[in-house]
């Protein structure tokens, strides 16, 4: 039996991770710490709220006193840090909160790990720390030794956190691992990100805003496959190691948008080319050989099956989406406590 702290678990990937793990490991305990920013949604956690091995704590990872008190009380074995500001466009509008949460918050968590002792601190990072690859070099992929080379305040904050995590490992011998995954999609994703946004807009016959000419490439991974990778790394990975996670599902943004339009039987005339994102990364592509060979990870979904499941989820879960769009999800704490 082990006790896990999962930060950012009311968000998209952390929420999916908890849904899977709380059920997969009934003898382990999962404590979710989340500040419930605009991206945190207690309705995402409803399927597991009453499970005996699950508990929610409303806290901010930057609040040193609150975090230390929680560690003192709970004696965690494993800490998995999903908590972050995660949207590139918001980081371009206003970088500061990205630096506070993504860098300083990570340091607070690791300081608590040092003081109270843990078996492993896992940092959920991103392929964006590697910058981008050219569109005309399909032979190039990000490996774990690709140099960090960031483009946005978001990716710079995540790369800074990665460097801190590795520094805590070397200097303080903190047992750490890092995963760097490509773009995720699936249930419970906040509809400011490309795929859920386009599904919502297309289903209402609204214009679909494609940045630039739509030729930027992302490497899409179904969220459950990312969660399984993190589970494997936390349990079987090696201290101080970085693991890239991706399933070779590279698509241009235009391909993604057209797939959604076709699945919903909507015309391509809904596509609206808009001003490009400043500093827009051209192509992400992960080489996942290390996690495949060393830990035996393999994705269960390809883009075809994953996008079909995601479109279905978005069409069926109108209450969750309606409450996000109306802002009603923000009232969950007031209503229930
Ligand atoms: P998200 O924005 O959906 O969720 C983030 C969660 O963190 C929310 O619940 C939010 O309330 C919480 N949070 C934010 N600031 C906090 C703070 N200061 N203290 C406590 N909680 C706080 O993000 P996501 O898409 O689920 O991403 C989760 C992690 O995975 C992030 O670290 C992100 O960098 C990384 N990642 C995301 C992707 C992707 O495609 N979405 C891919 C690779 C890696
Ligand atoms: O690669 C992993 C990263 O993927 C994560 O670290 C980030 O947290 C996550 O948000 C995601 O970043 P992206 O910037 O790639 O995701 P986003 O959904 O914002 O955009 C995907 C692509 O679609 C990108 O090339 C920009 C484009 N786009 C996005 C939006 C929201 C559009 O063309 N139109 C849009 O309206």
Coordinates of C-alpha atoms and ligand atoms in Angstrom, one line a residue:
X1 CA 0.0 0.0 0.0
X2 CA 1.4 3.4 -1.0
X3 CA 0.1 7.0 -0.6
X4 CA 0.2 9.3 -3.6
X5 CA 0.0 13.1 -3.7
X6 CA -1.4 14.2 -7.1
X7 CA -1.2 17.9 -7.7
X8 CA -3.3 19.5 -10.4
X9 CA -5.7 16.5 -10.3
X10 CA -8.8 18.7 -11.0
X11 CA -7.4 19.5 -14.4
X12 CA -7.5 17.6 -17.7
X13 CA -4.6 15.1 -17.5
X14 CA -4.4 14.9 -13.7
X15 CA -8.2 14.2 -13.6
X16 CA -7.9 11.4 -16.1
X17 CA -4.9 10.0 -14.2
X18 CA -6.9 9.9 -11.0
X19 CA -9.9 8.2 -12.6
X20 CA -7.7 5.4 -13.8
X21 CA -5.4 4.9 -10.8
X22 CA -8.0 5.2 -8.0
X23 CA -9.8 2.3 -9.6
X24 CA -6.7 0.4 -10.7
X25 CA -5.1 0.4 -7.3
X26 CA -7.8 0.2 -4.6
X27 CA -5.2 -0.5 -1.9
X28 CA -3.2 2.7 -2.7
X29 CA -4.4 6.1 -1.4
X30 CA -4.6 9.1 -3.6
X31 CA -4.7 12.7 -2.3
X32 CA -5.5 15.3 -4.9
X33 CA -4.2 18.8 -4.2
X34 CA -5.5 21.5 -6.5
X35 CA -5.9 25.3 -6.3
X36 CA -9.0 25.2 -8.6
X37 CA -7.8 27.9 -11.0
X38 CA -10.0 28.5 -14.0
X39 CA -8.6 25.1 -15.4
X40 CA -9.5 23.1 -12.3
X41 CA -12.9 21.6 -12.2
X42 CA -14.4 19.5 -9.3
X43 CA -17.0 18.1 -11.7
X44 CA -14.2 16.3 -13.4
X45 CA -13.5 14.5 -10.1
X46 CA -17.1 13.5 -9.4
X47 CA -16.7 9.9 -10.6
X48 CA -14.2 9.2 -7.8
X49 CA -15.1 11.7 -5.1
X50 CA -16.8 9.0 -3.0
X51 CA -14.1 6.3 -3.4
X52 CA -12.6 5.3 0.0
X53 CA -9.0 5.6 -1.3
X54 CA -9.5 9.2 -2.7
X55 CA -9.4 12.6 -0.9
X56 CA -9.4 16.2 -2.3
X57 CA -7.5 19.1 -0.7
X58 CA -8.0 22.7 -1.9
X59 CA -4.5 24.2 -1.8
X60 CA -2.0 26.1 -3.9
X61 CA 1.4 24.5 -4.6
X62 CA 3.0 28.0 -4.1
X63 CA 1.7 28.1 -0.5
X64 CA 4.7 26.8 1.4
X65 CA 3.0 26.6 4.8
X66 CA -0.1 24.8 3.6
X67 CA 1.9 22.4 1.5
X68 CA 4.3 21.6 4.4
X69 CA 1.4 21.0 6.8
X70 CA -0.1 18.6 4.4
X71 CA 3.1 16.6 4.0
X72 CA 3.6 16.5 7.7
X73 CA 0.1 15.1 8.2
X74 CA -0.1 12.6 5.3
X75 CA 3.4 11.1 4.9
X76 CA 3.3 10.7 1.2
X77 CA 5.3 7.9 -0.6
X78 CA 5.0 9.4 -4.1
X79 CA 4.4 12.9 -5.4
X80 CA 3.2 13.5 -9.0
X81 CA 3.2 17.1 -10.0
X82 CA 0.6 17.9 -12.7
X83 CA -0.2 21.3 -11.3
X84 CA 0.6 24.0 -13.8
X85 CA -0.6 26.9 -15.9
X86 CA -0.7 25.0 -19.2
X87 CA -2.0 27.2 -22.0
X88 CA 0.5 28.7 -24.3
X89 CA -1.7 31.6 -25.5
X90 CA -2.4 32.7 -21.9
X91 CA 1.4 32.7 -21.2
X92 CA 1.8 35.1 -24.1
X93 CA -0.9 37.4 -22.7
X94 CA 0.5 37.3 -19.1
X95 CA 3.6 35.3 -18.2
X96 CA 3.9 36.0 -14.5
X97 CA 1.6 33.4 -13.1
X98 CA 3.3 30.8 -15.2
X99 CA 6.6 31.6 -13.5
X100 CA 5.1 31.5 -10.1
X101 CA 3.1 28.2 -10.4
X102 CA 5.3 26.3 -12.8
X103 CA 8.7 27.2 -11.3
X104 CA 8.3 28.3 -7.7
X105 CA 5.4 26.0 -7.0
X106 CA 7.5 23.0 -8.2
X107 CA 10.3 24.2 -5.9
X108 CA 8.0 24.4 -2.9
X109 CA 6.8 20.8 -3.5
X110 CA 10.4 19.5 -3.8
X111 CA 11.4 21.3 -0.6
X112 CA 8.5 19.6 1.2
X113 CA 9.7 16.3 -0.3
X114 CA 13.2 16.9 1.0
X115 CA 12.0 17.8 4.5
X116 CA 9.5 15.0 5.0
X117 CA 11.0 12.3 2.7
X118 CA 9.4 10.5 -0.2
X119 CA 10.2 7.6 -2.5
X120 CA 9.8 9.6 -5.7
X121 CA 8.9 13.0 -7.0
X122 CA 7.6 12.9 -10.5
X123 CA 7.5 16.0 -12.7
X124 CA 4.9 16.0 -15.5
X125 CA 6.7 18.0 -18.2
X126 CA 6.2 18.6 -21.9
X127 CA 7.8 18.1 -25.3
X128 CA 7.6 21.9 -25.7
X129 CA 10.8 22.2 -23.6
X130 CA 12.7 21.1 -26.7
X131 CA 11.4 24.0 -28.9
X132 CA 10.4 23.0 -32.4
X133 CA 11.6 21.0 -35.4
X134 CA 11.5 22.2 -39.0
X135 CA 8.5 21.2 -41.1
X136 CA 10.7 19.8 -44.0
X137 CA 12.8 17.4 -41.9
X138 CA 10.5 14.5 -41.2
X139 CA 13.5 12.4 -40.1
X140 CA 14.1 14.5 -37.0
X141 CA 12.5 13.7 -33.6
X142 CA 12.9 14.9 -30.0
X143 CA 15.0 12.5 -27.9
X144 CA 15.8 12.9 -24.2
X145 CA 19.1 14.4 -25.1
X146 CA 17.8 17.0 -27.5
X147 CA 18.9 20.4 -26.0
X148 CA 16.2 22.5 -24.2
X149 CA 15.3 25.4 -26.5
X150 CA 12.1 27.1 -25.6
X151 CA 9.8 29.5 -27.5
X152 CA 7.0 30.7 -25.2
X153 CA 6.8 31.9 -21.6
X154 CA 4.9 28.6 -20.9
X155 CA 7.6 26.3 -22.3
X156 CA 10.4 28.4 -20.7
X157 CA 8.7 28.0 -17.3
X158 CA 8.3 24.2 -17.8
X159 CA 12.0 23.9 -18.9
X160 CA 13.1 26.0 -15.9
X161 CA 11.1 23.6 -13.6
X162 CA 12.8 20.6 -15.3
X163 CA 16.3 22.1 -14.7
X164 CA 15.3 22.6 -11.0
X165 CA 14.1 19.1 -10.7
X166 CA 17.4 17.7 -12.0
X167 CA 19.3 20.1 -9.8
X168 CA 17.5 18.9 -6.7
X169 CA 18.4 15.3 -7.8
X170 CA 22.1 16.1 -8.2
X171 CA 22.5 18.4 -5.2
X172 CA 20.1 17.0 -2.6
X173 CA 19.8 13.4 -4.0
X174 CA 16.0 13.8 -4.3
X175 CA 14.7 10.7 -6.1
X176 CA 13.1 12.3 -9.1
X177 CA 11.8 11.4 -12.6
X178 CA 10.5 13.6 -15.4
X179 CA 8.2 12.8 -18.3
X180 CA 8.0 14.9 -21.4
X181 CA 4.9 14.1 -23.4
X182 CA 3.5 15.4 -26.6
X183 CA 0.0 17.0 -27.1
X184 CA -2.8 15.2 -25.2
X185 CA -6.4 15.0 -26.1
X186 CA -9.4 13.1 -24.6
X187 CA -12.2 13.5 -22.1
X188 CA -12.4 16.5 -19.7
X189 CA -10.0 18.8 -21.7
X190 CA -10.7 22.5 -21.2
X191 CA -12.3 23.8 -24.4
X192 CA -9.6 26.5 -24.9
X193 CA -7.3 23.8 -26.4
X194 CA -7.4 23.0 -30.1
X195 CA -9.4 19.7 -30.2
X196 CA -12.2 20.4 -27.7
X197 CA -12.5 24.0 -29.0
X198 CA -12.9 22.9 -32.6
X199 CA -15.4 20.1 -31.6
X200 CA -17.6 22.7 -29.8
X201 CA -17.4 25.3 -32.5
X202 CA -18.1 22.8 -35.4
X203 CA -21.0 21.2 -33.6
X204 CA -22.6 24.7 -33.4
X205 CA -21.7 25.7 -37.0
X206 CA -19.4 28.4 -35.7
X207 CA -16.2 29.5 -37.5
X208 CA -13.1 27.4 -36.6
X209 CA -10.1 29.8 -35.9
X210 CA -7.0 28.2 -37.4
X211 CA -3.8 30.1 -36.6
X212 CA -1.6 31.0 -39.6
X213 CA -2.0 28.6 -42.5
X214 CA -2.7 25.5 -40.4
X215 CA 0.5 23.7 -41.4
X216 CA 2.0 23.5 -37.8
X217 CA 2.4 19.9 -36.7
X218 CA 1.6 18.4 -33.3
X219 CA 2.1 14.8 -32.2
X220 CA -1.2 13.7 -30.6
X221 CA -1.5 11.2 -27.8
X222 CA -4.7 10.0 -26.2
X223 CA -4.7 11.1 -22.5
X224 CA -5.1 7.6 -21.1
X225 CA -1.9 6.5 -22.8
X226 CA 0.0 9.4 -21.2
X227 CA -1.4 8.4 -17.8
X228 CA -0.3 4.8 -18.2
X229 CA 3.2 6.1 -19.1
X230 CA 3.4 8.1 -15.9
X231 CA 2.2 5.2 -13.9
X232 CA 5.0 3.0 -15.3
X233 CA 7.7 5.7 -14.8
X234 CA 6.6 6.4 -11.2
X235 CA 6.6 2.7 -10.3
X236 CA 9.5 1.4 -12.4
X237 CA 11.5 4.3 -13.8
X238 CA 15.1 5.2 -12.7
X239 CA 15.9 8.1 -10.4
X240 CA 17.2 11.1 -12.2
X241 CA 15.9 10.0 -15.6
X242 CA 13.9 11.8 -18.2
X243 CA 11.4 9.8 -20.3
X244 CA 9.8 11.1 -23.6
X245 CA 6.2 10.0 -24.2
X246 CA 4.5 10.0 -27.6
X247 CA 2.8 7.7 -30.0
X248 CA 3.9 8.8 -33.5
X249 CA 0.6 10.5 -34.4
X250 CA 1.9 13.6 -36.2
X251 CA -0.8 15.7 -37.8
X252 CA -1.0 19.3 -39.2
X253 CA -3.6 21.4 -37.4
X254 CA -5.5 21.5 -40.7
X255 CA -5.6 17.7 -40.8
X256 CA -7.0 17.7 -37.2
X257 CA -9.6 20.3 -38.0
X258 CA -10.7 18.6 -41.2
X259 CA -11.0 15.2 -39.4
X260 CA -13.3 16.8 -36.8
X261 CA -15.4 18.5 -39.5
X262 CA -15.8 15.3 -41.5
X263 CA -16.7 13.3 -38.4
X264 CA -19.4 15.8 -37.5
X265 CA -20.5 16.0 -41.1
X266 CA -19.8 19.8 -41.3
X267 CA -18.4 21.8 -44.3
X268 CA -14.8 22.9 -44.5
X269 CA -16.1 26.4 -45.3
X270 CA -16.3 26.8 -41.5
X271 CA -12.5 27.0 -41.4
X272 CA -11.4 30.6 -40.7
X273 CA -7.6 31.4 -41.0
X274 CA -6.7 33.9 -38.3
X275 CA -3.6 35.8 -37.1
X276 CA -0.7 33.4 -36.2
X277 CA 0.4 32.8 -32.6
X278 CA 3.5 34.8 -31.9
X279 CA 6.6 32.5 -31.8
X280 CA 4.4 29.6 -33.0
X281 CA 6.3 26.3 -32.8
X282 CA 6.3 24.6 -36.2
X283 CA 6.5 20.9 -35.4
X284 CA 6.7 18.6 -32.4
X285 CA 7.6 14.9 -32.8
X286 CA 8.6 12.6 -30.0
X287 CA 11.0 9.6 -30.2
X288 CA 9.5 7.3 -27.5
X289 CA 12.1 4.5 -27.9
X290 CA 13.5 4.9 -24.3
X291 CA 10.1 4.4 -22.5
X292 CA 9.2 1.6 -24.9
X293 CA 12.3 -0.4 -24.5
X294 CA 13.2 0.3 -20.9
X295 CA 9.7 0.3 -19.4
X296 CA 7.6 -1.6 -22.0
X297 CA 5.2 1.3 -22.6
X298 CA 3.0 1.1 -25.6
X299 CA 0.0 3.3 -26.5
X300 CA -3.5 1.7 -26.7
X301 CA -4.9 4.3 -29.0
X302 CA -3.9 5.7 -32.4
X303 CA -5.3 9.0 -33.6
X304 CA -8.2 7.4 -35.4
X305 CA -9.6 5.6 -32.4
X306 CA -8.6 8.4 -30.0
X307 CA -10.3 11.2 -31.9
X308 CA -13.5 9.2 -32.4
X309 CA -13.7 8.5 -28.6
X310 CA -13.0 12.2 -27.9
X311 CA -15.6 13.5 -30.3
X312 CA -18.1 11.0 -28.8
X313 CA -17.3 12.2 -25.2
X314 CA -17.6 15.8 -26.1
X315 CA -21.0 15.2 -27.8
X316 CA -22.3 13.2 -24.8
X317 CA -21.1 15.3 -21.9
X318 CA -23.0 18.4 -22.6
X319 CA -23.6 19.2 -18.9
X320 CA -19.8 19.2 -18.1
X321 CA -19.2 21.4 -21.1
X322 CA -22.1 23.7 -20.5
X323 CA -21.0 24.3 -16.9
X324 CA -17.5 25.1 -18.1
X325 CA -18.7 27.6 -20.7
X326 CA -21.2 29.2 -18.3
X327 CA -18.7 29.4 -15.5
X328 CA -21.1 27.3 -13.3
X329 CA -18.2 24.8 -12.5
X330 CA -16.5 27.5 -10.5
X331 CA -19.4 27.4 -7.9
X332 CA -18.8 23.7 -7.1
X333 CA -17.0 24.4 -3.8
X334 CA -19.6 27.0 -2.6
X335 CA -22.5 24.6 -3.4
X336 CA -20.9 21.5 -1.7
X337 CA -19.2 23.0 1.4
Ligands
LIG1 P1 -4.8 21.9 -17.0 O1 -4.6 23.3 -17.3 O2 -6.0 21.2 -17.6 O3 -4.9 21.6 -15.5 C1 -4.0 22.2 -14.6 C2 -4.5 21.9 -13.2 O4 -3.5 22.5 -12.2 C3 -5.8 22.6 -12.8 O5 -6.6 21.7 -12.1 C4 -5.5 23.8 -12.0 O6 -6.5 24.2 -11.1 C5 -4.2 23.3 -11.3 N1 -3.4 24.3 -10.8 C6 -2.9 25.4 -11.5 N2 -2.1 26.2 -10.7 C7 -2.1 25.6 -9.5 C8 -1.4 25.9 -8.3 N3 -0.7 27.0 -8.2 N4 -1.6 25.1 -7.3 C9 -2.3 23.9 -7.4 N5 -3.0 23.6 -8.5 C10 -2.9 24.4 -9.6 O7 -3.5 21.2 -17.5 P2 -3.3 19.8 -18.2 O8 -3.5 19.9 -19.7 O9 -4.0 18.7 -17.5 O10 -1.7 19.6 -18.0 C11 -1.3 19.0 -16.8 C12 0.3 18.9 -16.8 O11 0.7 18.2 -17.9 C13 0.9 20.3 -16.9 O12 2.1 20.3 -16.1 C14 1.3 20.4 -18.3 O13 2.4 21.3 -18.5 C15 1.6 19.0 -18.7 N6 1.4 18.6 -20.1 C16 0.3 18.9 -20.8 C17 0.1 18.4 -22.1 C18 -1.2 18.7 -22.8 O14 -1.3 18.4 -24.0 N7 -2.3 19.2 -22.2 C19 1.1 17.7 -22.7 C20 2.3 17.4 -22.0 C21 2.4 17.9 -20.7
LIG2 O1 3.0 19.6 -26.7 C1 2.5 19.6 -25.4 C2 1.7 20.9 -25.1 O2 0.6 20.8 -25.9 C3 1.4 21.1 -23.6 O3 2.6 21.2 -22.9 C4 0.5 22.3 -23.4 O4 0.1 22.4 -22.1 C5 -0.7 22.1 -24.3 O5 -1.6 23.2 -24.2 C6 -0.3 21.9 -25.7 O6 0.2 23.1 -26.3 P1 -0.2 23.6 -27.8 O7 0.1 25.0 -27.9 O8 0.4 22.7 -28.8 O9 -1.8 23.3 -27.7 P2 -3.0 24.1 -28.3 O10 -4.2 23.2 -28.2 O11 -3.1 25.5 -27.6 O12 -2.7 24.3 -29.8 C7 -2.5 23.2 -30.7 C8 -2.1 23.7 -32.0 O13 -3.3 24.3 -32.6 C9 -1.1 24.8 -32.0 O14 -0.3 24.7 -33.2 C10 -1.9 26.1 -32.1 C11 -3.1 25.7 -32.9 N1 -4.4 26.4 -32.6 C12 -4.8 26.4 -31.3 C13 -6.0 27.1 -30.9 C14 -6.4 27.1 -29.5 C15 -5.2 27.0 -33.6 O15 -4.8 27.0 -34.8 N2 -6.3 27.6 -33.2 C16 -6.8 27.7 -31.9 O16 -7.8 28.3 -31.7

